[in-house]
Coordinates of C-alpha atoms in Angstrom, one line a residue:
Chain A
X1 CA 7.7 -18.8 -10.1
X2 CA 9.2 -20.5 -13.0
X3 CA 10.1 -17.0 -14.4
X4 CA 12.0 -15.9 -11.1
X5 CA 13.9 -18.9 -10.6
X6 CA 14.8 -18.6 -14.2
X7 CA 15.8 -15.3 -13.7
X8 CA 17.8 -15.6 -10.8
X9 CA 21.4 -15.2 -11.5
X10 CA 23.6 -16.4 -8.8
X11 CA 26.7 -14.5 -10.1
X12 CA 24.8 -11.1 -9.2
X13 CA 23.8 -12.6 -5.9
X14 CA 27.2 -13.2 -5.0
X15 CA 28.5 -9.7 -6.2
X16 CA 25.8 -8.1 -5.0
X17 CA 25.8 -10.1 -1.5
X18 CA 29.7 -9.7 -1.1
X19 CA 29.8 -5.8 -2.4
X20 CA 26.8 -4.9 -0.2
X21 CA 28.2 -6.6 3.1
X22 CA 31.5 -4.6 1.8
X23 CA 29.6 -1.7 2.1
X24 CA 28.2 -1.8 4.8
X25 CA 31.4 -2.9 7.0
X26 CA 33.3 0.3 4.8
X27 CA 30.4 2.8 5.4
X28 CA 30.0 2.1 9.0
X29 CA 33.5 2.1 10.4
X30 CA 34.3 5.2 8.1
X31 CA 30.9 7.2 7.8
X32 CA 28.2 6.0 10.3
X33 CA 29.9 5.4 13.5
X34 CA 31.6 9.1 12.8
X35 CA 28.1 10.6 12.0
X36 CA 26.4 8.9 14.6
X37 CA 28.5 9.7 17.0
X38 CA 29.0 13.2 16.2
X39 CA 25.2 13.4 15.8
X40 CA 24.7 12.2 19.5
X41 CA 27.5 14.6 20.9
X42 CA 25.8 17.3 19.3
X43 CA 22.2 16.3 21.1
X44 CA 24.4 15.3 23.9
X45 CA 26.0 19.2 23.9
X46 CA 22.8 20.6 23.2
X47 CA 20.6 18.6 25.6
X48 CA 23.4 19.7 28.2
X49 CA 23.6 22.8 28.0
X50 CA 19.7 23.0 28.0
X51 CA 20.2 21.7 31.2
X52 CA 22.4 23.8 32.5
X53 CA 20.2 27.0 30.9
X54 CA 17.5 25.7 32.8
X55 CA 19.5 25.2 36.1
X56 CA 21.3 28.5 35.6
X57 CA 17.6 30.2 35.0
X58 CA 16.7 28.2 38.5
X59 CA 19.4 29.4 40.5
X60 CA 18.7 32.8 39.1
X61 CA 15.4 32.8 40.3
X62 CA 16.5 31.4 43.8
X63 CA 18.7 34.2 43.9
X64 CA 16.1 36.3 42.8
X65 CA 14.0 35.2 45.6
X66 CA 17.2 35.8 47.9
X67 CA 17.6 39.1 46.6
X68 CA 14.0 40.0 47.1
X69 CA 13.9 38.3 50.8
X70 CA 17.1 40.2 51.8
X71 CA 15.3 43.0 50.5
X72 CA 12.7 43.0 52.1
X73 CA 14.5 42.0 55.5
X74 CA 16.4 45.2 54.8
X75 CA 13.3 47.5 54.4
X76 CA 11.7 45.6 57.5
X77 CA 15.0 46.3 59.5
X78 CA 15.0 49.8 58.5
X79 CA 11.3 50.9 59.4
X80 CA 12.2 49.5 62.4
X81 CA 15.1 51.1 62.8
X82 CA 13.2 54.4 61.7
X83 CA 10.3 53.7 64.4
X84 CA 12.5 53.4 67.1
X85 CA 14.8 56.2 66.0
X86 CA 11.3 58.2 65.7
X87 CA 10.2 57.2 69.3
X88 CA 13.5 58.2 70.9
X89 CA 13.2 61.2 69.4
X90 CA 9.8 61.6 70.5
X91 CA 10.9 60.0 74.1
X92 CA 14.0 62.4 74.4
X93 CA 11.6 65.5 72.9
X94 CA 9.2 64.6 75.5
X95 CA 11.6 64.4 78.3
X96 CA 13.4 67.4 77.3
X97 CA 10.0 69.0 77.6
X98 CA 8.9 67.4 80.6
X99 CA 12.6 68.5 82.1
X100 CA 12.0 71.9 80.7
X101 CA 8.7 72.4 82.4
X102 CA 10.0 70.8 85.9
X103 CA 13.0 73.0 85.6
X104 CA 10.7 76.0 84.4
X105 CA 8.4 75.1 87.4
X106 CA 11.8 74.7 89.4
X107 CA 12.5 78.5 88.8
X108 CA 9.5 79.5 88.9
X109 CA 8.8 78.6 91.9
X110 CA 12.9 79.3 93.2
X111 CA 11.9 82.5 91.9
X112 CA 8.5 82.7 93.8
X113 CA 9.8 81.7 96.8
X114 CA 13.1 84.2 96.5
X115 CA 10.2 86.7 95.7
X116 CA 8.2 85.5 99.0
X117 CA 11.7 85.9 100.5
X118 CA 12.3 89.5 99.0
X119 CA 8.8 90.4 99.8
X120 CA 9.0 89.4 103.6
X121 CA 12.2 90.9 103.7
X122 CA 10.7 94.2 101.7
X123 CA 8.0 94.3 104.1
X124 CA 10.0 93.8 107.6
X125 CA 12.2 96.7 105.9
X126 CA 9.1 98.3 105.2
X127 CA 7.6 98.0 108.4
X128 CA 10.8 99.0 110.3
X129 CA 11.2 102.0 108.0
X130 CA 7.0 102.6 108.8
X131 CA 7.7 102.5 111.9
X132 CA 10.7 104.2 112.5
X133 CA 8.8 106.9 109.8
X134 CA 6.2 106.6 112.0
X135 CA 8.3 107.0 115.1
X136 CA 9.6 110.0 113.9
X137 CA 6.5 111.6 112.6
X138 CA 4.5 110.8 116.3
X139 CA 8.1 111.5 117.9
X140 CA 7.8 114.9 116.0
X141 CA 3.8 114.6 116.6
X142 CA 4.0 113.6 120.5
X143 CA 7.2 115.7 121.0
X144 CA 4.9 118.4 120.8
X145 CA 2.2 116.7 122.6
X146 CA 3.0 114.4 124.9
X147 CA 6.0 114.9 127.4
X148 CA 7.0 111.6 128.7
X149 CA 8.7 110.1 125.7
X150 CA 8.3 106.8 127.4
X151 CA 4.6 106.2 127.5
X152 CA 4.4 108.0 123.9
X153 CA 6.5 104.6 122.4
X154 CA 4.7 102.4 124.4
X155 CA 1.7 103.8 123.5
X156 CA 2.8 103.8 119.7
X157 CA 4.8 99.9 119.6
X158 CA 1.0 99.1 120.8
X159 CA -0.7 100.9 118.5
X160 CA 1.7 99.5 115.6
X161 CA 1.5 95.9 117.0
X162 CA -2.3 96.6 116.4
X163 CA -2.0 97.2 113.3
X164 CA -1.5 94.3 111.1
X165 CA -0.3 95.2 107.2
X166 CA -1.8 93.6 104.8
Chain B
X1 CA -7.1 -24.1 -18.2
X2 CA -4.6 -21.6 -18.8
X3 CA -6.2 -18.7 -18.2
X4 CA -7.6 -19.3 -15.0
X5 CA -4.4 -18.6 -13.0
X6 CA -4.8 -15.0 -14.3
X7 CA -8.2 -15.1 -13.7
X8 CA -7.1 -15.7 -10.1
X9 CA -4.3 -13.2 -10.3
X10 CA -6.9 -10.7 -10.8
X11 CA -8.9 -11.4 -8.5
X12 CA -6.3 -11.1 -5.9
X13 CA -5.4 -8.1 -7.3
X14 CA -9.0 -6.7 -7.0
X15 CA -8.7 -7.8 -3.3
X16 CA -5.3 -6.1 -2.4
X17 CA -6.3 -2.8 -4.1
X18 CA -9.6 -2.9 -2.3
X19 CA -7.6 -3.9 0.7
X20 CA -5.4 -0.8 0.5
X21 CA -8.1 1.4 -0.2
X22 CA -9.7 0.5 3.0
X23 CA -6.4 1.1 4.9
X24 CA -5.6 4.6 2.8
X25 CA -9.4 5.6 3.9
X26 CA -9.3 3.9 7.4
X27 CA -5.6 5.9 8.1
X28 CA -7.4 9.1 6.5
X29 CA -10.4 8.8 9.0
X30 CA -8.1 8.1 11.9
X31 CA -6.2 11.3 11.3
X32 CA -8.9 13.4 10.5
X33 CA -10.2 12.1 14.2
X34 CA -7.1 12.4 15.9
X35 CA -4.2 14.8 13.9
X36 CA -1.6 14.5 16.0
X37 CA -1.4 11.5 15.8
X38 CA -1.2 11.3 12.5
X39 CA 3.0 10.5 12.5
X40 CA 2.4 7.1 14.0
X41 CA -0.9 6.1 11.9
X42 CA 0.9 7.0 8.7
X43 CA 3.7 4.5 9.7
X44 CA 1.5 2.3 11.0
X45 CA -0.6 2.3 7.5
X46 CA 2.6 2.3 5.6
X47 CA 3.1 -0.9 7.0
X48 CA -0.4 -2.5 7.0
X49 CA -0.4 -1.3 3.1
X50 CA 3.2 -2.9 2.4
X51 CA 2.0 -6.7 3.9
X52 CA -1.0 -6.5 1.9
X53 CA 0.9 -5.9 -0.9
X54 CA 3.6 -8.1 -0.5
X55 CA 1.1 -11.1 -0.6
X56 CA -0.5 -9.7 -3.2
X57 CA 2.5 -9.7 -5.4
X58 CA 3.3 -13.0 -3.7
X59 CA 0.3 -14.3 -4.9
X60 CA 0.7 -12.6 -8.6
X61 CA 4.1 -13.8 -9.3
X62 CA 2.7 -17.7 -8.1
X63 CA -0.5 -17.1 -10.6
Chain C
X1 CA 12.7 34.6 -2.8
X2 CA 9.7 33.6 -4.8
X3 CA 11.5 34.3 -7.9
X4 CA 14.3 31.8 -6.8
X5 CA 11.4 29.2 -5.8
X6 CA 9.7 29.5 -9.3
X7 CA 13.2 28.8 -10.8
X8 CA 13.8 25.8 -8.2
X9 CA 10.1 24.3 -9.4
X10 CA 11.2 25.5 -13.3
X11 CA 14.6 23.4 -13.3
X12 CA 13.0 20.6 -11.9
X13 CA 10.2 19.9 -14.0
X14 CA 12.4 20.2 -16.7
X15 CA 15.1 17.3 -15.1
X16 CA 12.0 15.4 -14.8
X17 CA 11.0 16.7 -18.8
X18 CA 14.3 15.3 -19.6
X19 CA 14.0 11.9 -17.6
X20 CA 10.6 11.1 -19.7
X21 CA 12.3 12.2 -22.9
X22 CA 15.2 10.3 -22.7
X23 CA 13.4 7.2 -21.9
X24 CA 11.4 7.7 -25.1
X25 CA 14.5 8.1 -26.7
X26 CA 15.2 4.4 -25.6
X27 CA 12.2 3.0 -27.4
X28 CA 12.7 5.2 -29.9
X29 CA 15.9 3.9 -31.2
X30 CA 14.3 0.5 -31.4
X31 CA 11.3 1.2 -32.8
X32 CA 12.5 3.3 -35.5
X33 CA 15.2 0.0 -36.3
X34 CA 12.4 -1.8 -36.1
X35 CA 9.8 0.3 -39.2
X36 CA 13.2 0.8 -41.2
X37 CA 14.2 -2.6 -41.1
X38 CA 11.3 -4.9 -42.2
X39 CA 8.0 -2.9 -42.0
X40 CA 6.3 -5.4 -40.3
X41 CA 3.1 -4.4 -38.9
X42 CA 1.6 -3.4 -35.6
X43 CA 1.6 -6.6 -33.9
X44 CA 5.2 -6.9 -34.6
X45 CA 5.9 -4.0 -33.1
X46 CA 4.3 -4.8 -30.0
X47 CA 6.3 -7.8 -29.7
X48 CA 9.3 -5.9 -30.4
X49 CA 7.9 -3.4 -27.5
X50 CA 7.9 -6.0 -25.6
X51 CA 11.0 -7.9 -26.1
X52 CA 12.5 -4.2 -25.7
X53 CA 11.0 -3.9 -21.9
X54 CA 11.8 -7.4 -21.6
X55 CA 15.5 -6.6 -22.8
X56 CA 15.6 -3.5 -20.7
X57 CA 14.6 -5.2 -17.2
X58 CA 17.7 -7.8 -17.8
X59 CA 21.0 -7.8 -16.7
X60 CA 23.6 -7.8 -19.4
X61 CA 27.3 -9.1 -19.7
X62 CA 28.2 -5.6 -21.4
X63 CA 27.7 -2.1 -20.0
X64 CA 25.2 -1.3 -23.2
X65 CA 23.9 2.6 -23.7
X66 CA 21.7 2.0 -26.5
X67 CA 22.0 0.5 -29.7
X68 CA 21.1 1.7 -33.0
X69 CA 21.1 0.5 -36.6
X70 CA 22.7 2.6 -39.6
X71 CA 21.7 2.8 -43.0
X72 CA 23.1 -0.2 -44.0
X73 CA 21.9 -2.4 -41.6
X74 CA 24.4 -2.7 -39.6
X75 CA 24.0 -2.6 -35.8
X76 CA 26.1 -0.5 -33.7
X77 CA 25.6 -1.0 -29.9
X78 CA 27.2 2.3 -28.0
X79 CA 28.7 1.5 -24.6
X80 CA 31.6 -1.0 -23.3
X81 CA 31.7 -4.4 -22.6
X82 CA 32.5 -6.6 -19.5
X83 CA 34.5 -9.0 -17.9
X84 CA 32.8 -12.4 -18.0
X85 CA 34.2 -15.1 -15.3
X86 CA 33.0 -18.1 -15.7
X87 CA 33.1 -21.4 -13.2
X88 CA 33.2 -23.9 -15.5
X89 CA 33.3 -27.7 -13.9
X90 CA 35.5 -29.1 -16.4
X91 CA 37.6 -26.6 -17.9
X92 CA 37.6 -24.3 -14.0
X93 CA 38.1 -20.6 -13.9
X94 CA 37.4 -19.0 -17.3
X95 CA 38.0 -14.8 -17.6
X96 CA 37.8 -13.0 -21.0
X97 CA 35.8 -10.1 -21.9
X98 CA 32.3 -10.1 -23.1
X99 CA 33.5 -8.4 -26.5
X100 CA 34.0 -11.5 -27.4
X101 CA 30.7 -12.6 -27.4
X102 CA 29.4 -9.4 -30.1
X103 CA 26.0 -9.3 -28.1
X104 CA 25.1 -12.9 -28.5
X105 CA 25.8 -12.4 -32.4
X106 CA 28.9 -14.8 -32.0
X107 CA 30.6 -17.9 -30.4
X108 CA 33.4 -17.2 -27.5
X109 CA 36.0 -19.4 -27.4
X110 CA 38.4 -19.1 -24.3
X111 CA 40.1 -22.4 -23.4
X112 CA 38.8 -24.4 -25.9
X113 CA 35.7 -24.2 -24.6
X114 CA 33.5 -22.5 -26.1
X115 CA 30.4 -20.3 -24.4
X116 CA 27.4 -18.3 -26.1
X117 CA 25.4 -16.2 -25.1
X118 CA 21.6 -16.5 -25.5
X119 CA 18.6 -14.6 -23.5
X120 CA 21.1 -12.9 -21.6
X121 CA 22.3 -16.5 -20.0
X122 CA 25.6 -17.8 -21.1
X123 CA 25.6 -21.5 -22.3
X124 CA 28.3 -24.1 -23.3
X125 CA 28.7 -25.1 -26.5
X126 CA 30.5 -26.6 -29.2
X127 CA 32.1 -24.5 -31.8
X128 CA 29.6 -23.9 -33.8
X129 CA 27.3 -22.2 -31.1
X130 CA 24.4 -25.2 -31.5
X131 CA 21.5 -24.9 -28.6
X132 CA 19.6 -27.8 -28.4
X133 CA 15.8 -26.8 -26.9
X134 CA 13.4 -29.1 -24.7
X135 CA 9.9 -29.4 -25.5
X136 CA 9.1 -25.6 -24.1
X137 CA 11.9 -23.8 -26.1
X138 CA 14.2 -24.3 -23.2
X139 CA 17.6 -24.8 -23.6
X140 CA 19.1 -27.8 -22.2
X141 CA 22.8 -26.7 -23.3
X142 CA 25.2 -27.2 -19.7
X143 CA 25.4 -24.3 -18.1
X144 CA 29.0 -23.0 -16.3
X145 CA 28.4 -20.9 -13.0
X146 CA 28.4 -17.7 -14.4
X147 CA 30.5 -14.9 -11.9
X148 CA 30.1 -12.0 -14.6
X149 CA 30.8 -8.7 -13.8
X150 CA 27.7 -7.4 -15.5
X151 CA 25.9 -4.5 -16.1
X152 CA 24.6 -4.6 -12.6
X153 CA 27.4 -5.6 -10.7
X154 CA 29.3 -2.9 -12.5
X155 CA 26.1 -0.7 -11.1
X156 CA 25.8 -1.9 -7.8
X157 CA 29.4 -1.1 -7.4
X158 CA 29.1 2.3 -8.5
X159 CA 26.6 3.2 -6.4
X160 CA 28.5 1.5 -3.5
X161 CA 31.5 3.9 -3.9
X162 CA 29.4 6.7 -4.4
X163 CA 27.7 6.3 -1.6
X164 CA 31.3 5.8 0.5
X165 CA 32.6 8.8 -1.4
X166 CA 29.2 10.9 0.2
X167 CA 29.0 9.5 3.2
X168 CA 32.7 9.9 4.3
X169 CA 32.8 13.1 3.2
X170 CA 30.1 13.7 5.4
X171 CA 31.4 12.0 8.7
X172 CA 34.6 14.3 7.9
X173 CA 33.1 17.3 7.7
X174 CA 31.8 16.7 11.4
X175 CA 35.9 16.4 12.5
X176 CA 35.7 20.5 11.9
X177 CA 32.0 21.5 12.7
X178 CA 29.3 20.5 14.8
X179 CA 26.6 21.3 11.9
X180 CA 26.8 19.4 8.6
X181 CA 27.6 21.0 5.8
X182 CA 27.1 21.2 2.0
X183 CA 25.1 17.7 0.9
X184 CA 25.1 16.5 4.9
X185 CA 22.7 19.3 5.2
X186 CA 20.1 17.2 3.2
X187 CA 21.0 14.1 4.4
X188 CA 21.8 14.1 8.0
X189 CA 17.5 15.2 8.4
X190 CA 17.2 11.5 6.5
X191 CA 19.4 9.9 8.7
X192 CA 18.5 10.7 11.8
X193 CA 14.8 9.8 10.9
X194 CA 16.1 6.4 10.3
X195 CA 17.3 6.5 13.4
X196 CA 14.4 8.6 15.6
X197 CA 11.9 7.3 13.4
X198 CA 12.4 3.7 12.3
X199 CA 15.3 2.2 14.3
X200 CA 14.3 3.6 17.8
X201 CA 10.4 2.7 18.0
X202 CA 10.8 -0.4 16.2
X203 CA 14.0 -2.1 18.1
X204 CA 14.1 -0.2 21.0
X205 CA 16.6 2.4 22.5
X206 CA 19.3 -0.1 24.2
X207 CA 20.0 -2.1 21.1
X208 CA 18.8 0.1 17.8
X209 CA 22.8 0.6 17.9
X210 CA 24.0 -2.4 16.5
X211 CA 21.2 -1.8 13.6
X212 CA 22.0 1.4 12.5
X213 CA 25.0 0.5 9.8
X214 CA 22.4 -2.0 7.9
X215 CA 19.6 -0.2 8.4
X216 CA 21.3 2.8 7.1
X217 CA 23.1 1.2 4.7
X218 CA 20.0 -0.9 3.1
X219 CA 18.0 2.4 3.1
X220 CA 20.4 4.7 1.2
X221 CA 21.3 2.2 -0.8
X222 CA 18.0 0.8 -2.1
X223 CA 16.6 4.8 -2.3
X224 CA 20.0 5.5 -4.5
X225 CA 19.6 2.5 -6.3
X226 CA 15.7 3.0 -7.5
X227 CA 16.4 6.4 -8.2
X228 CA 19.3 5.9 -10.4
X229 CA 17.2 3.2 -12.2
X230 CA 14.5 5.9 -13.3
X231 CA 17.3 8.0 -14.8
X232 CA 17.7 7.7 -18.4
X233 CA 20.7 5.3 -17.7
X234 CA 18.2 3.0 -16.6
X235 CA 20.0 0.4 -14.7
X236 CA 17.8 -1.4 -12.2
X237 CA 19.3 -3.4 -9.6
X238 CA 16.6 -3.9 -8.0
X239 CA 14.8 -5.6 -10.2
X240 CA 16.7 -8.5 -10.0
X241 CA 15.6 -11.5 -7.7
X242 CA 19.4 -12.1 -7.1
X243 CA 19.8 -8.9 -5.9
X244 CA 16.7 -7.8 -3.6
X245 CA 17.4 -12.2 -2.2
X246 CA 20.6 -10.9 -1.3
X247 CA 19.4 -7.8 0.8
X248 CA 16.4 -10.2 2.4
X249 CA 18.8 -12.6 3.0
X250 CA 20.9 -10.4 5.5
X251 CA 18.2 -9.1 6.5
X252 CA 17.0 -12.6 7.6
X253 CA 20.9 -13.9 8.7
X254 CA 20.9 -10.8 11.3
X255 CA 17.5 -11.5 12.8
X256 CA 18.2 -14.8 13.2
X257 CA 21.7 -14.8 14.5
X258 CA 21.3 -11.8 16.8
X259 CA 17.9 -13.2 17.8
X260 CA 17.3 -13.8 22.1
X261 CA 15.8 -16.8 24.0
X262 CA 12.5 -14.5 23.8
X263 CA 12.1 -14.8 20.5
X264 CA 13.3 -18.3 19.9
X265 CA 10.9 -19.0 22.7
X266 CA 8.1 -17.4 20.8
X267 CA 8.8 -19.7 18.1
X268 CA 9.2 -23.2 19.5
X269 CA 7.2 -22.7 22.8
X270 CA 4.7 -19.8 22.4
X271 CA 3.8 -18.8 26.1
X272 CA 0.0 -18.8 26.8
X273 CA -1.3 -21.2 24.6
X274 CA -2.3 -24.7 25.1
X275 CA 0.3 -27.5 24.4
X276 CA -1.6 -28.7 21.4
X277 CA -1.8 -25.4 19.8
X278 CA 2.1 -25.0 20.8
X279 CA 2.8 -27.8 18.6
X280 CA 1.1 -26.6 15.9
X281 CA 2.0 -23.0 15.7
X282 CA 6.0 -24.6 15.5
X283 CA 5.7 -25.2 11.9
X284 CA 3.9 -22.4 11.5
X285 CA 6.1 -19.5 13.5
X286 CA 8.9 -21.4 11.6
X287 CA 7.6 -20.9 8.0
X288 CA 6.2 -17.0 9.1
X289 CA 10.2 -16.3 10.3
X290 CA 10.9 -17.5 6.4
X291 CA 7.9 -15.5 4.8
X292 CA 8.7 -12.4 6.4
X293 CA 12.2 -12.2 4.4
X294 CA 10.6 -13.9 1.4
X295 CA 7.8 -11.1 1.4
X296 CA 10.5 -8.3 1.6
X297 CA 12.3 -9.8 -1.2
X298 CA 9.3 -9.9 -3.5
X299 CA 7.7 -6.9 -2.5
X300 CA 11.1 -4.5 -3.7
X301 CA 11.2 -6.4 -6.8
X302 CA 7.8 -6.3 -7.9
X303 CA 7.4 -3.6 -7.1
X304 CA 10.2 -1.9 -9.1
X305 CA 9.7 -4.4 -11.7
X306 CA 6.1 -3.6 -12.0
X307 CA 6.9 0.4 -12.1
X308 CA 9.2 -0.2 -15.3
X309 CA 6.9 -2.4 -16.8
X310 CA 4.1 -0.1 -16.9
X311 CA 6.4 3.0 -17.4
X312 CA 7.8 1.5 -20.8
X313 CA 4.8 0.3 -21.8
X314 CA 3.0 3.3 -21.6
X315 CA 6.3 4.7 -23.3
X316 CA 5.8 1.9 -25.7
X317 CA 2.6 3.3 -26.7
X318 CA 3.7 6.2 -28.3
X319 CA 4.7 4.5 -31.3
X320 CA 1.7 2.1 -31.2
X321 CA -0.6 5.1 -31.3
X322 CA 1.2 7.0 -33.8
X323 CA -1.8 10.0 -33.7
X324 CA -2.3 13.4 -32.1
X325 CA -4.1 12.1 -29.1
X326 CA -2.4 8.6 -28.3
X327 CA 0.8 9.8 -28.2
X328 CA 0.6 13.1 -25.6
X329 CA -1.7 11.4 -23.6
X330 CA 0.7 7.9 -23.1
X331 CA 3.1 10.9 -22.7
X332 CA 1.0 12.7 -20.0
X333 CA 0.6 9.1 -18.5
X334 CA 4.5 8.4 -18.7
X335 CA 5.1 11.7 -16.8
X336 CA 2.6 11.3 -14.1
X337 CA 3.9 7.5 -13.6
X338 CA 7.7 8.7 -13.4
X339 CA 6.8 11.2 -10.4
X340 CA 4.8 8.3 -9.0
X341 CA 7.7 6.3 -9.4
X342 CA 10.2 8.5 -7.6
X343 CA 7.8 8.3 -4.8
X344 CA 7.6 4.6 -4.8
X345 CA 11.6 4.2 -5.3
X346 CA 11.3 6.5 -1.9
X347 CA 8.5 3.7 -0.3
X348 CA 9.7 0.9 -1.3
X349 CA 13.5 2.0 0.3
X350 CA 11.7 3.1 3.5
X351 CA 9.5 0.1 3.6
X352 CA 12.4 -2.2 3.4
X353 CA 14.3 -0.4 6.2
X354 CA 11.0 -0.3 8.2
X355 CA 10.2 -4.0 8.1
X356 CA 13.7 -4.9 8.3
X357 CA 14.0 -2.8 11.9
X358 CA 10.6 -4.4 13.0
X359 CA 11.8 -7.9 12.4
X360 CA 15.0 -6.9 14.2
X361 CA 13.0 -5.4 16.8
X362 CA 11.0 -8.5 17.3
X363 CA 14.5 -10.7 17.6
X364 CA 15.9 -8.5 20.3
X365 CA 12.8 -7.7 22.4
X366 CA 12.7 -8.7 25.6
X367 CA 10.2 -10.3 27.7
X368 CA 8.6 -7.2 29.7
X369 CA 9.1 -5.2 26.7
X370 CA 5.3 -5.5 25.3

């Protein structure tokens, strides 16, 4: 301990204190402050960059999710549209078919009716023609066999009335 | 009686050495157990060792 | 890549070897001079080595690199002299060159007062340079207050200028680029280490900024000074108690003057203990505040001094065992110890900074912080 006290030099202590305090103050002003500020700034910058990157990532993700959703909706819409269209088509086709059927039956019915009418007319025509033919034949026959034309005609008419055309 | 203080100094040095050795050993154990905390353990170890060393030196100079 | 690494390793080894061998050169000059002059026995060689070590550890009034004796027995000192500044109660301020002392051989005369250099200290004497001793062979002459620019002061100044240049240059680099350039790349991680692993954990996020300048300066100052102390120039500053006292005192003053109410509360009225204990704790706590920086001072001083004494003793052993096994052995030991001292240089700087930060932290700790 005495050796320490003996060795102690006031001058060195004084100079060390003066120089060191001056060094601290000078370095504080010209070195540590700018260095630490620069480092801090850089770290803040890095932090901010990372944060904004993270945010961008999140935004991207939400955007992606949005896109996905929109796509899904669009797809669903398309599906429904397609379905509707298909249904419509089916319906139209079915309607058309039904219509056609109806028309066809109508036409067929009309045709049938016309045919019936024609047939009736033809039959009636045929009847008159057959009657005339028969009269002619009968006239020729009866002309020879019967004398009274009137009686003969009555007889033929009566016979023709009995005859039913099948 | 001149030599007695040197014997005392020697004892102090032995004590300090044992103490620092124990700290180092315990720190190694701790690091082995929890390698992820090695930084903190090292700091604590150095501080503890420095404190013991300080006492050792103080006593040595008092001798 | 591998070859690069190898080359670096070899350069590093060469550098270390040169360190040790230069240290050896130091001892060499003296030991040779010793054997040359008087052909003394082994024991006086030991005394010589001891004295040389003591001389090496001491501050001196001139910047001597080494000294030797030529064939005519004349001593030569290589180096330069430094200004001596004395404050004498009788004659006031005295400034003269240390060359007037002729390394303690002659009496220096200035303004009518006479001074003599004796064992590294300046004493006021008469014209003949008589020094009177007490019973313990201590000089009793009057001592003027010595503010001389000694070797260590010069060295502190040089280190200060060096640090200033390095760090202002580094600071300038940040103006042009975000990333450090050159030497700053090495220093920036250290600065960040001091900030993130020493200051912030110990002082806390809120207040660490106030102490950063001191912590960084003290860390780099102690480290650089310790490292340069290991070089062949071999001027240790931190093995002067005055230097470490100054550093520790600054830590103490900073702690004391920045301390908050909570800190003083813990000293004068320790919360949570019974009243008689509180009174008992006051002197203990007060003593504790002084012991803390005191241990800082002693630790740094003792570590560096002890390291240098051991290293130089081992180097000195080469000249005591003059045989084929002793000298290589002591060389190897000195080499290993130099490596250890490199570690100690950084470790002591770290511990000084760390403990300072710890004390600052306790001074500004808020009540709810722990």
